Structure formats: structure tokens, C-alpha cells
Coordinates of C-alpha atoms in Angstrom, one line a residue:
M1 CA 178.3 107.8 -58.9
R2 CA 181.2 107.9 -61.3
S3 CA 184.3 105.6 -61.2
E4 CA 187.1 105.8 -63.5
G5 CA 190.2 103.9 -62.9
N6 CA 192.9 106.3 -64.6
A7 CA 191.5 109.5 -62.6
R8 CA 194.2 111.8 -61.3
C9 CA 193.7 114.8 -59.3
P10 CA 194.4 118.1 -61.4
A11 CA 196.7 119.3 -58.4
L12 CA 198.8 116.3 -58.7
S13 CA 199.5 116.9 -62.5
F14 CA 200.1 120.7 -61.7
V15 CA 202.8 119.9 -59.1
L16 CA 204.4 117.5 -61.2
L17 CA 204.7 119.5 -64.2
L18 CA 206.3 122.4 -62.0
G19 CA 208.8 120.3 -60.3
F20 CA 209.6 118.8 -64.0
A21 CA 210.1 122.4 -65.3
V22 CA 212.3 123.6 -62.1
F23 CA 214.6 120.3 -62.6
L24 CA 215.0 121.1 -66.1
L25 CA 215.7 124.7 -65.2
G26 CA 218.5 123.7 -62.9
L27 CA 219.9 121.4 -65.5
V28 CA 220.2 124.1 -67.9
S29 CA 221.9 126.7 -65.3
C30 CA 224.2 124.1 -63.9
F31 CA 225.5 122.8 -67.3
Y32 CA 226.3 124.0 -70.8
K33 CA 227.5 122.6 -73.9
P34 CA 231.3 122.4 -74.8
G35 CA 232.4 125.3 -76.9
E36 CA 229.5 127.4 -76.4
R37 CA 230.3 131.2 -76.1
V38 CA 229.1 133.3 -73.7
E39 CA 229.2 137.1 -73.9
E40 CA 230.0 139.2 -70.4
E41 CA 229.4 142.6 -70.0
G42 CA 232.0 144.7 -67.7
G43 CA 235.4 144.4 -69.6
F44 CA 236.7 140.8 -69.9
G45 CA 235.2 140.2 -73.3
D46 CA 234.7 136.4 -73.6
Y47 CA 236.1 133.1 -72.3
R48 CA 235.7 129.7 -73.7
S49 CA 234.9 126.3 -71.8
F50 CA 236.2 122.9 -73.0
S51 CA 235.3 119.7 -71.4
S52 CA 238.1 116.9 -71.0
G53 CA 237.3 114.1 -68.6
M54 CA 236.8 115.5 -65.0
E55 CA 238.5 118.6 -65.9
L56 CA 236.7 121.4 -67.2
T57 CA 239.2 124.0 -68.8
E58 CA 238.4 127.6 -69.1
V59 CA 240.5 130.1 -71.3
V60 CA 240.0 133.7 -70.2
V61 CA 241.0 136.4 -72.6
L62 CA 242.0 139.7 -70.8
P63 CA 242.2 142.9 -73.0
A64 CA 245.4 144.4 -73.9
A65 CA 245.2 147.7 -72.0
Q66 CA 244.3 145.8 -68.6
H67 CA 246.9 144.0 -66.8
G68 CA 248.5 144.0 -63.4
A69 CA 246.7 144.6 -60.4
R70 CA 243.7 146.1 -61.9
A71 CA 243.7 143.4 -64.5
A72 CA 244.0 140.7 -61.9
S73 CA 241.1 142.1 -60.0
Q74 CA 238.8 142.6 -63.1
F75 CA 240.0 139.1 -63.8
A76 CA 239.2 137.9 -60.5
A77 CA 235.8 139.5 -60.4
A78 CA 234.8 138.1 -63.7
T79 CA 236.2 134.5 -62.8
S80 CA 234.7 134.7 -59.3
A81 CA 231.3 134.9 -60.7
F82 CA 231.7 132.4 -63.1
I83 CA 234.6 129.7 -61.9
P84 CA 233.0 128.8 -58.3
S85 CA 229.7 127.4 -60.1
R86 CA 231.6 124.5 -61.4
E87 CA 233.4 121.3 -60.2
G88 CA 236.9 119.8 -61.4
E89 CA 237.6 122.7 -63.8
A90 CA 241.0 124.3 -64.7
V91 CA 241.3 127.8 -65.4
W92 CA 243.7 129.7 -67.9
G93 CA 244.3 133.3 -67.7
A94 CA 245.9 135.3 -70.2
C95 CA 247.1 138.5 -70.8
S96 CA 248.5 140.6 -73.7
A97 CA 251.4 142.6 -72.0
P98 CA 254.9 141.5 -72.9
G99 CA 257.2 139.9 -70.5
P100 CA 257.6 136.6 -68.6
C101 CA 254.3 135.1 -67.1
S102 CA 255.9 135.7 -63.3
G103 CA 256.2 139.2 -61.4
P104 CA 253.9 141.7 -60.3
A105 CA 252.5 142.4 -64.3
G106 CA 253.0 138.6 -65.3
A107 CA 250.8 135.5 -65.4
G108 CA 252.2 134.5 -61.9
S109 CA 250.8 137.9 -60.6
A110 CA 247.6 137.3 -62.4
C111 CA 247.6 133.5 -61.2
T112 CA 248.4 134.9 -57.8
A113 CA 245.6 137.6 -57.9
L114 CA 243.0 135.0 -59.1
L115 CA 243.8 132.7 -56.2
Q116 CA 243.2 135.6 -53.8
V117 CA 239.7 136.1 -54.9
L118 CA 239.0 132.2 -55.3
P119 CA 237.3 131.0 -52.0
T120 CA 239.6 129.8 -49.0
N121 CA 237.3 127.2 -47.6
P122 CA 239.6 124.1 -47.3
E123 CA 236.7 122.4 -48.6
E124 CA 236.4 124.4 -51.6
S125 CA 240.2 125.3 -51.9
W126 CA 241.7 126.0 -55.5
Q127 CA 245.2 125.1 -56.8
V128 CA 247.6 126.7 -59.2
Y129 CA 248.3 124.0 -61.2
S130 CA 250.7 125.3 -63.9
S131 CA 251.6 128.9 -65.6
A132 CA 253.2 129.0 -69.1
Q133 CA 253.1 131.4 -72.1
D134 CA 251.8 130.7 -75.3
S135 CA 253.3 131.2 -78.9
E136 CA 251.8 134.6 -79.0
G137 CA 253.4 135.6 -75.5
R138 CA 250.2 135.6 -73.7
C139 CA 250.5 134.0 -70.1
I140 CA 248.2 131.0 -69.1
C141 CA 247.6 130.0 -65.8
T142 CA 246.1 126.8 -65.0
V143 CA 244.0 126.4 -61.8
V144 CA 242.3 123.2 -60.7
A145 CA 238.7 123.7 -59.2
P146 CA 237.9 121.2 -56.2
Q147 CA 235.4 118.2 -56.7
Q148 CA 232.2 119.6 -55.4
T149 CA 228.6 119.0 -55.8
M150 CA 227.1 120.3 -59.0
C151 CA 226.2 123.8 -58.8
S152 CA 227.0 123.9 -54.9
R153 CA 228.1 127.4 -54.9
D154 CA 225.1 128.9 -56.8
A155 CA 222.6 130.5 -54.7
R156 CA 219.7 129.9 -57.1
T157 CA 221.1 126.4 -57.8
K158 CA 220.8 125.8 -54.0
Q159 CA 217.3 127.3 -54.0
L160 CA 216.3 125.0 -57.1
R161 CA 217.8 121.9 -55.0
Q162 CA 215.5 122.8 -52.3
L163 CA 212.6 123.0 -54.3
L164 CA 213.6 119.7 -56.1
E165 CA 213.8 118.1 -52.8
K166 CA 210.5 119.7 -51.6
V167 CA 208.9 118.7 -55.1
Q168 CA 210.4 115.1 -54.7
N169 CA 209.1 115.0 -51.0
M170 CA 205.6 116.4 -52.3
S171 CA 205.7 113.7 -55.1
Q172 CA 206.3 110.8 -52.4
S173 CA 203.4 112.2 -50.4
I174 CA 201.3 112.5 -53.6
E175 CA 202.2 108.8 -54.7
V176 CA 201.3 107.6 -51.2
L177 CA 198.0 109.8 -51.4
D178 CA 197.4 108.5 -55.2
R179 CA 197.9 104.9 -53.8
R180 CA 195.5 105.4 -50.9
T181 CA 192.7 107.1 -53.5
Q182 CA 193.2 103.9 -55.8
R183 CA 192.7 101.8 -52.9
D184 CA 189.5 104.1 -51.7
L185 CA 188.5 104.1 -55.5
Q186 CA 188.5 100.4 -55.7
Y187 CA 186.5 100.2 -52.5
V188 CA 184.1 102.6 -53.7
E189 CA 183.6 100.5 -57.1
K190 CA 183.1 97.3 -55.0
M191 CA 180.7 99.1 -52.9
E192 CA 178.8 100.2 -56.0
N193 CA 178.7 96.8 -57.4
Q194 CA 177.2 95.5 -54.1
M195 CA 174.8 98.5 -54.1
R196 CA 173.7 97.7 -57.7
G197 CA 173.5 93.9 -56.8
L198 CA 171.3 95.0 -53.9
E199 CA 169.1 97.3 -56.1
S200 CA 168.8 94.4 -58.3
K201 CA 167.9 92.2 -55.6
F202 CA 165.2 94.7 -54.4
K203 CA 163.6 94.8 -58.0
Q204 CA 163.4 91.1 -58.1
V205 CA 161.7 91.3 -54.9
E206 CA 159.3 93.8 -56.0
E207 CA 158.5 91.9 -59.1
S208 CA 158.0 88.6 -57.2
H209 CA 155.6 90.2 -54.9
K210 CA 153.7 92.0 -57.6
Q211 CA 153.5 88.5 -59.3
H212 CA 152.6 86.6 -56.2
L213 CA 150.0 89.2 -55.3
A214 CA 148.4 88.8 -59.0
R215 CA 148.7 85.0 -58.8
Q216 CA 146.7 85.3 -55.2
F217 CA 144.2 87.7 -56.7
K218 CA 143.5 85.3 -59.7
A219 CA 143.3 82.6 -57.3
I220 CA 140.9 84.4 -55.0
K221 CA 138.6 85.6 -58.2
A222 CA 138.7 82.1 -59.3
K223 CA 137.5 80.9 -55.8
M224 CA 134.8 83.7 -56.0
E225 CA 133.5 82.6 -59.3
E226 CA 133.2 78.9 -57.9
L227 CA 131.1 80.3 -55.1
R228 CA 128.9 82.8 -56.7
P229 CA 126.4 79.9 -58.0
L230 CA 126.3 79.1 -54.1
I231 CA 124.6 82.5 -53.2
P232 CA 121.2 81.4 -54.6
V233 CA 121.8 77.9 -53.1
L234 CA 121.9 79.4 -49.6
E235 CA 119.0 81.5 -50.3
E236 CA 116.9 78.2 -51.2
Y237 CA 118.5 76.5 -47.8
K238 CA 116.8 79.1 -45.8
A239 CA 113.6 78.2 -47.6
D240 CA 114.1 74.3 -47.0
A241 CA 115.0 75.3 -43.4
K242 CA 111.4 76.8 -43.1
L243 CA 110.0 73.6 -44.5
V244 CA 111.9 71.4 -41.9
L245 CA 110.7 73.4 -39.3
Q246 CA 107.1 72.7 -40.5
F247 CA 107.8 69.1 -40.5
K248 CA 109.2 69.2 -37.1
E249 CA 106.0 71.0 -35.8
E250 CA 103.9 68.5 -37.6
V251 CA 105.7 65.6 -35.9
Q252 CA 105.4 67.8 -32.6
N253 CA 101.5 67.9 -32.9
L254 CA 101.1 64.1 -34.0
T255 CA 103.4 63.1 -30.6
S256 CA 100.8 65.2 -28.8
V257 CA 97.8 63.4 -30.5
L258 CA 99.5 60.3 -29.7
N259 CA 99.9 61.3 -26.1
E260 CA 96.6 62.4 -25.7
L261 CA 95.3 59.2 -27.4
Q262 CA 97.0 57.2 -24.6
E263 CA 94.8 59.1 -22.3
E264 CA 91.4 58.9 -24.4
I265 CA 91.2 55.6 -26.0
G266 CA 88.8 55.6 -28.7
A267 CA 88.8 59.2 -29.2
Y268 CA 90.4 59.0 -32.7
D269 CA 90.4 56.7 -35.5
Y270 CA 93.5 54.7 -35.4
E271 CA 93.5 54.1 -39.3
E272 CA 93.2 57.8 -40.0
L273 CA 96.2 58.4 -37.6
Q274 CA 98.2 55.7 -39.6
N275 CA 97.5 57.4 -42.7
R276 CA 98.5 61.0 -41.6
V277 CA 102.0 59.2 -40.2
S278 CA 102.6 57.5 -43.6
N279 CA 102.0 60.7 -45.8
L280 CA 104.3 62.6 -43.6
E281 CA 106.8 60.0 -44.1
E282 CA 106.4 60.0 -47.8
R283 CA 106.8 63.8 -47.8
L284 CA 109.9 63.6 -45.6
R285 CA 111.5 61.2 -48.0
A286 CA 110.5 63.1 -51.0
C287 CA 112.1 66.3 -49.4
M288 CA 115.3 64.5 -48.8
Q289 CA 115.6 63.0 -52.3
K290 CA 115.1 66.5 -53.5
L291 CA 117.4 67.8 -51.3
A292 CA 119.8 65.4 -52.7
C293 CA 119.3 66.5 -56.4
G294 CA 120.2 69.5 -58.3
K295 CA 121.5 71.1 -61.4
L296 CA 125.1 70.6 -61.9
T297 CA 127.0 74.2 -61.8
G298 CA 130.4 73.3 -61.4
I299 CA 133.2 70.5 -61.2
S300 CA 136.2 70.6 -58.7
D301 CA 139.7 70.1 -59.9
P302 CA 140.7 66.2 -60.5
I303 CA 142.3 63.9 -57.4
T304 CA 144.2 61.4 -58.4
I305 CA 143.6 58.4 -56.8
K306 CA 146.0 55.6 -58.5
T307 CA 147.8 55.3 -61.5
S308 CA 147.4 51.8 -63.0
G309 CA 146.2 49.7 -65.9
S310 CA 146.4 50.5 -69.8
R311 CA 145.1 53.5 -71.5
F312 CA 141.4 52.6 -71.4
G313 CA 139.1 51.0 -68.6
S314 CA 136.8 51.9 -65.9
W315 CA 136.5 51.8 -62.1
M316 CA 133.7 52.3 -59.7
T317 CA 131.9 51.7 -56.3
D318 CA 128.5 50.7 -55.6
P319 CA 126.1 53.7 -54.7
L320 CA 123.8 51.0 -52.9
A321 CA 126.3 49.2 -50.5
P322 CA 125.6 48.5 -47.1
E323 CA 126.5 50.9 -44.5
G324 CA 130.3 50.6 -43.8
E325 CA 131.1 48.9 -47.2
N326 CA 133.3 50.9 -49.5
K327 CA 134.5 48.2 -52.2
V328 CA 136.1 49.2 -55.3
W329 CA 135.7 47.5 -58.7
Y330 CA 138.3 47.6 -61.5
M331 CA 138.1 46.7 -64.9
D332 CA 141.1 47.1 -67.4
S333 CA 140.7 47.8 -71.1
Y334 CA 137.5 48.2 -73.2
H335 CA 137.1 44.8 -74.9
N336 CA 138.0 40.9 -74.9
N337 CA 138.4 40.9 -71.3
R338 CA 136.4 39.0 -68.6
F339 CA 138.1 39.7 -65.3
V340 CA 136.9 42.0 -62.6
R341 CA 139.1 43.0 -59.9
E342 CA 137.8 43.5 -56.4
Y343 CA 139.5 45.6 -53.7
K344 CA 137.9 45.7 -50.0
S345 CA 138.2 49.2 -49.7
M346 CA 139.3 52.7 -51.1
A347 CA 142.4 52.5 -49.0
D348 CA 143.4 49.1 -50.0
F349 CA 142.9 50.1 -53.9
M350 CA 145.2 53.1 -53.4
N351 CA 148.2 51.7 -51.4
T352 CA 148.1 48.0 -52.1
D353 CA 147.5 45.5 -55.0
N354 CA 145.7 43.0 -52.8
F355 CA 142.4 42.1 -54.7
T356 CA 140.0 39.3 -55.4
S357 CA 139.3 38.3 -59.3
H358 CA 135.7 37.6 -60.6
R359 CA 135.6 36.0 -63.9
L360 CA 132.5 37.1 -66.1
P361 CA 130.8 34.6 -68.3
H362 CA 131.4 36.9 -71.3
P363 CA 133.8 39.5 -72.3
W364 CA 132.5 43.1 -72.1
S365 CA 132.6 45.7 -74.6
G366 CA 133.5 49.5 -74.0
T367 CA 134.0 51.0 -70.8
G368 CA 130.1 51.7 -69.8
Q369 CA 129.8 49.2 -66.8
V370 CA 128.4 49.9 -63.7
V371 CA 127.9 48.3 -60.3
Y372 CA 124.7 48.7 -58.6
N373 CA 123.0 47.0 -55.5
G374 CA 125.7 44.1 -55.7
S375 CA 125.5 42.9 -59.2
I376 CA 127.4 44.3 -62.3
Y377 CA 125.9 45.1 -65.4
F378 CA 127.9 45.0 -68.7
N379 CA 127.4 45.1 -72.5
K380 CA 128.3 41.7 -73.9
Y381 CA 131.1 41.8 -76.3
Q382 CA 129.9 42.4 -80.3
S383 CA 126.4 42.5 -79.2
H384 CA 123.4 44.9 -78.0
I385 CA 122.7 42.4 -75.0
I386 CA 122.8 43.8 -71.6
I387 CA 123.9 41.3 -68.7
R388 CA 123.1 41.5 -65.1
F389 CA 125.9 39.3 -63.1
D390 CA 125.4 38.7 -59.3
L391 CA 129.1 39.3 -58.0
K392 CA 128.5 37.6 -54.7
T393 CA 127.1 34.1 -56.4
E394 CA 129.0 34.6 -59.6
T395 CA 125.9 34.0 -61.5
I396 CA 123.8 35.6 -64.4
L397 CA 120.5 37.1 -63.0
K398 CA 119.1 38.5 -66.0
T399 CA 120.0 39.0 -69.9
R400 CA 118.0 41.4 -72.3
S401 CA 118.7 42.9 -75.6
L402 CA 118.6 46.6 -76.1
D403 CA 116.2 47.1 -78.9
Y404 CA 118.0 49.0 -82.3
A405 CA 121.0 50.0 -80.1
G406 CA 123.9 50.5 -82.4
Y407 CA 127.1 48.4 -81.3
N408 CA 130.3 47.0 -82.3
N409 CA 131.7 50.4 -83.0
M410 CA 128.8 51.7 -84.9
Y411 CA 127.8 54.6 -82.5
H412 CA 130.5 55.0 -80.4
Y413 CA 131.9 58.0 -78.5
A414 CA 134.5 60.4 -80.1
W415 CA 137.4 58.4 -78.7
G416 CA 136.1 55.0 -79.8
G417 CA 136.9 52.0 -77.8
H418 CA 133.5 50.0 -78.7
S419 CA 131.7 52.6 -76.3
D420 CA 128.3 52.0 -78.1
I421 CA 126.4 51.3 -75.2
D422 CA 126.6 53.3 -71.8
L423 CA 125.2 52.2 -68.9
M424 CA 124.6 54.4 -65.7
V425 CA 123.3 55.2 -62.3
D426 CA 122.0 58.3 -60.7
E427 CA 119.5 59.2 -57.7
N428 CA 116.5 57.5 -59.8
G429 CA 118.2 54.2 -60.8
L430 CA 119.7 52.5 -63.7
W431 CA 119.9 54.1 -67.3
A432 CA 121.2 53.3 -70.6
V433 CA 122.7 55.9 -73.2
Y434 CA 123.1 54.6 -76.8
A435 CA 122.1 55.4 -80.3
T436 CA 120.1 53.9 -83.1
N437 CA 119.4 54.2 -86.7
Q438 CA 115.9 55.4 -86.2
N439 CA 117.2 58.2 -84.3
A440 CA 119.7 59.2 -86.9
G441 CA 122.6 58.3 -84.8
N442 CA 121.6 61.0 -82.2
I443 CA 121.8 59.9 -78.4
V444 CA 118.9 58.0 -77.1
I445 CA 118.3 57.7 -73.3
S446 CA 116.1 54.5 -71.7
K447 CA 115.2 54.3 -68.0
L448 CA 115.9 50.6 -67.3
D449 CA 114.4 48.3 -64.5
P450 CA 117.3 47.1 -62.4
N451 CA 116.1 43.8 -61.8
T452 CA 114.3 42.8 -65.4
L453 CA 116.3 45.1 -67.6
Q454 CA 113.0 46.2 -69.0
S455 CA 113.1 49.6 -70.8
L456 CA 110.7 51.9 -68.9
Q457 CA 110.8 55.2 -70.7
T458 CA 112.8 56.4 -73.6
W459 CA 113.8 60.0 -74.9
N460 CA 115.2 60.6 -78.1
T461 CA 117.8 63.7 -78.5
S462 CA 119.1 65.7 -81.3
Y463 CA 122.8 65.3 -79.9
P464 CA 124.9 62.8 -82.4
K465 CA 126.8 60.1 -80.1
R466 CA 130.0 60.1 -82.3
S467 CA 130.4 63.7 -81.6
A468 CA 130.4 63.4 -77.6
G469 CA 133.7 62.9 -75.6
E470 CA 131.6 61.1 -72.8
A471 CA 128.4 61.5 -70.9
F472 CA 126.7 60.9 -67.2
I473 CA 123.4 61.6 -65.9
I474 CA 122.9 63.5 -62.4
C475 CA 119.1 63.5 -61.1
G476 CA 117.7 62.5 -64.5
T477 CA 119.7 65.1 -66.4
L478 CA 122.2 63.9 -69.1
Y479 CA 125.4 65.8 -69.3
V480 CA 127.6 65.5 -72.3
T481 CA 131.2 66.8 -72.9
N482 CA 132.2 68.3 -76.2
G483 CA 135.5 66.2 -76.3
Y484 CA 137.7 63.7 -74.6
S485 CA 141.4 65.2 -75.0
G486 CA 142.7 68.6 -74.3
G487 CA 140.5 71.3 -73.2
T488 CA 137.2 69.9 -72.1
K489 CA 133.8 71.0 -70.8
V490 CA 130.4 70.0 -70.3
H491 CA 128.3 71.9 -72.9
Y492 CA 125.3 69.9 -73.4
A493 CA 122.4 68.9 -70.9
Y494 CA 119.2 66.8 -71.5
Q495 CA 116.6 67.1 -68.6
T496 CA 114.4 63.6 -69.0
N497 CA 111.8 65.0 -66.5
A498 CA 110.9 68.1 -68.9
S499 CA 112.3 66.6 -72.1
T500 CA 113.9 69.7 -72.6
Y501 CA 117.8 70.4 -73.5
E502 CA 120.1 73.5 -73.2
Y503 CA 123.7 74.1 -74.0
I504 CA 125.6 75.2 -71.2
D505 CA 129.4 75.8 -70.2
I506 CA 131.0 73.9 -67.1
P507 CA 134.6 73.5 -67.8
F508 CA 136.6 70.8 -66.0
Q509 CA 140.3 70.0 -66.0
N510 CA 141.2 67.1 -68.3
K511 CA 144.6 66.5 -66.4
Y512 CA 146.0 63.5 -68.4
S513 CA 144.3 64.2 -71.7
H514 CA 142.5 61.3 -72.4
I515 CA 139.3 60.4 -71.0
S516 CA 137.7 57.0 -72.0
M517 CA 135.2 56.7 -68.9
L518 CA 133.2 59.2 -66.9
D519 CA 130.3 58.2 -64.7
Y520 CA 128.4 59.9 -61.6
N521 CA 128.2 58.1 -58.2
P522 CA 124.8 59.4 -56.0
K523 CA 126.5 58.1 -53.0
D524 CA 129.6 60.1 -53.1
R525 CA 128.5 62.9 -55.3
A526 CA 131.5 62.4 -57.3
L527 CA 132.3 61.7 -60.9
Y528 CA 134.8 58.7 -61.6
A529 CA 136.7 58.8 -64.4
W530 CA 139.4 56.6 -66.4
N531 CA 142.2 59.3 -67.8
N532 CA 144.9 57.8 -69.5
G533 CA 145.9 55.0 -67.1
H534 CA 145.2 57.2 -64.3
Q535 CA 142.2 56.7 -62.0
I536 CA 140.7 60.0 -60.9
L537 CA 137.5 61.6 -58.8
Y538 CA 136.0 65.2 -59.4
N539 CA 133.8 66.3 -57.0
V540 CA 130.5 68.2 -58.3
T541 CA 128.5 71.3 -57.3
L542 CA 124.5 71.0 -57.4
F543 CA 122.1 73.7 -57.4
H544 CA 119.1 72.9 -55.3
V545 CA 115.7 74.3 -56.0
I546 CA 112.4 73.0 -53.9
R547 CA 109.1 74.2 -54.2
S548 CA 106.4 73.8 -51.7
D549 CA 103.9 72.5 -54.2
E550 CA 106.1 69.4 -55.0
L551 CA 106.1 68.2 -51.0

């Protein structure tokens, strides 16, 4: 589509040019400059024209041999073809014959003959103004022409005038057409702009649609990657279902045996029957425990529970709390603080500031505290002493030193903060993670008795504690992160049940860029984290493997 604001129709240009040429031709045919000489064939020779005001004076020179009636006839023939084409003009006629300018052969007769051939229409009447004789004896007649429209007596001029009128009419029509064309052109330009805008919007919609599809595809792909590890888990669940069916059959068999025993007293040994029931109960418990454990395969996006406190701190719930109890424990900062907040529920913690404050007998060190079975376990400030403090009675139940453990920022996590000793809980109980000089500052794992705080078993790893961002234990396996800020992932795992380790790659989102506490809660199957003044949760995905020989 083309649009030019100054475009003109070629026919319009041609018609205007033609009209202008015709108009110039008409002017040339009607007017001539004063004093120009015009040669006429047919006997009268020449005549001159002079302009004076509204009168146009013409002098006609007659040949010497031509005068009288013949001369007047020729004179009239000559002047009739020329004089009527002018308005307001005076004509002089002269002859060379001697004698007065009156009579048959004089000027009077010449002038009279001139009037005979001139138009007799009242509107176009001619008048003899005067007659005289010049110094050479020639007769001079002065005739005044009527005031008429320019070139009105010339047929060609009338045609030219008609053509001019037509050209004017055509010009007016063309001007109207041109205005309409300009209006239509503006409308077309406006429509063109609207079409271009619509085309641009269509392109934008198409681009956004493609981007939306790409984002959806990426999200679906990410979900598929998250679900991929669950495929073998589902296969294992099928095997677990078969085991449950076997247990159900055994229970049914025992039930039938008990029913028969009621009918036949003394037929079976009660002690043997009780042993079989106890054995079945232990196997069921072991099965349930193994179903609760598994290998970490994924960590969800963070869920922000609350924003409060300083940059460092810890918060937790009790995995062994009674049914229906969901208290939240909150400890701000990492040293030189003694006050622990108790919130009645997770809802109170999220929505209110209603809490009960507990004062500890000593300030804590680091952010590795845990609440387990109604007691809080923490590292005493500037020492390697672990304290068990009962939150209900607010008394110290047990104190014990963790032998050779570094403290007071000797072997802290990468972020510092007196995080030398980190206490943890999982499905198997209470743990302590620290480092010693004897193990060259590498991580040491100790399984603790929750009542006596005695170390039950210890594992030495080869991972430097100062290089670890944070750590947590799930089902007896220690998981270590590669950092605490920016892009973070779990990349080291130590299995205490086999005393082996492996490097893994499990990313998780470090939303607020500074993790100072990361602990697992086996009851919630979730990671509790303190991230730059935000209390957040991560759900975890575990891979379960149960072998029949373990039951």
C-alpha cells in the first residue's frame, strides 16, 4: 500500500495545462501591443493601432488608386474583418485622392461607406465621431466603436471563451474530486496506520504466546525431572504392598489360631503364641520405620513462614511432641543470648507475636540447637559442653563435654557464627556434628544417647568442616551443602550405616542468600531453615528401598 500526500492524478495535470494554453491563446488573439505592425493581404496594405485610455485608434491607409465606392468597399471589407474584434476603439480612414473629405469621393463618403459595412445592431452600433483632412490632404474619419465584451465578435474567441468556461467547470470539478481524493487518502492513511498497529499487536500476541508456551514447556519439563526419581519408588511401593499383604495374611492366621484356641483350650503353648505375636509386632515396626526412611533425591522450593529476627538464628518443632501439640521454638542470634520463645502453634507463630519466654541457665553458642522429647539441647557458649534443659520444669537434666570437639570459632561452618558444634535429630535419634584436631578439622559424626548425652558411636569423615555451608541428617545419612550464600546445593553425603560417602548434586533454592541454620524434622519430613531473617521450610523427597531379608 502506497500513500503520497502530494500525489496528483495525471489527467488533472493535463487538463489544467491544456486550459492554461487555451487561455493564453485567447489573450494573444484578442490583444496586441500598441504600435505593432500587421501586414494584410488584399489591397489595403497596412494599418496602425494606438491605445489611448478606453479608445483604441486605428489609422487605415488606402492605396492612391483605390477610392470612391470601390475604395470604400475594400476599406469596409478590410475593416469589417478587423475592427469589430475590438471594444471602445476609434478608426481613421484616409485616401490619397485630392478634394474635400466630403462627397462621393471624399472622406465623408468613405466614412459613410465604412458605417454601411459596420454592424447595425443597437447594442453594437458604431458612430462617426469626426472627419478631417491631414496636412498631406488625406481624409481622416474617426469612428467610435461600442463598449463590448472583449473579443465578443470573434467566433474563435467565443469558442475559446466557451472552452475556458468548460475548463473552469472542469477545474472546479477536479478541485472537488481532489478534495475528496485527499480526504479518502487521509482515511486510507489512517486505515493503514491502524492496520500496521493491528499487525504489530498480532505479532506481539504471537511472540507472547510462543514465550508462554516455552515457559509452560520448561515448567512441565522441570516437573517431569522432579517426578522421574519417583518412578523406581513406585516400583518399590508395589513390593511393599506385597509385604503388607503377607503381614495381613499372618495376622489373619493368628486370628484364626486364637479363635481355634478358644475352642480347644490347651492345644497350643501360650508362650509360643505370645512369641509369635511379639515377633510379628517387631517386624511391623521395623517395616514402618524403613518405610519412613530413604535416600534424599529432591528438595522443594522454599516456603516462607515468617520474616523476623536478626540475620542469624534457629527455629524448630519437637519431632516427639505429643499428638495434637505443635509448638514452635524460636532462638534469635547465635551467641550471648539466653531467651527461648515458645509459640503455642504454627498458626500463632505465623500470625501473632504471642509467645512465652524461657530463660536458659547459660547463653548458647551457634545455631545448632534442637528440641527433642520436651527438652532443648544446646552448646554452652565458649565451650564444648552440651546441656539438656527441660522446657517444662526449666531445669538442667544433663551436662556433658564433647571430647576433643573444637569450639569458639575453631571449626565453624563457612558462614562463621560460633557454629562449631551442630546438634541434630532424625528417625534414629540425637546426633552431634563437629570437628577435632585429631581428624585434621574434618567433620566428625557422633550418635548420642538423648538421656545421658554419652557418645554411642563416632564416624570420622574426610570433609573439611570450614568448607561446609550447613549440614543435616536424614535416616543416619549426613548431607552437606557446598555453601550458604548464592547458588547452593547438597553435594556430599556420608552413610553412617555403611561408613561410606559419595558426592551428589541436589540443588535447592537459597531464596534470601544467607543460610545460617538448616535442620531436618523427621515428623514433618521437612527441612527447617533460617535464611537472612526469614524462617522457611523445604519439603524433601526420599527414595525408599526395602529388602525382604531386612524384615
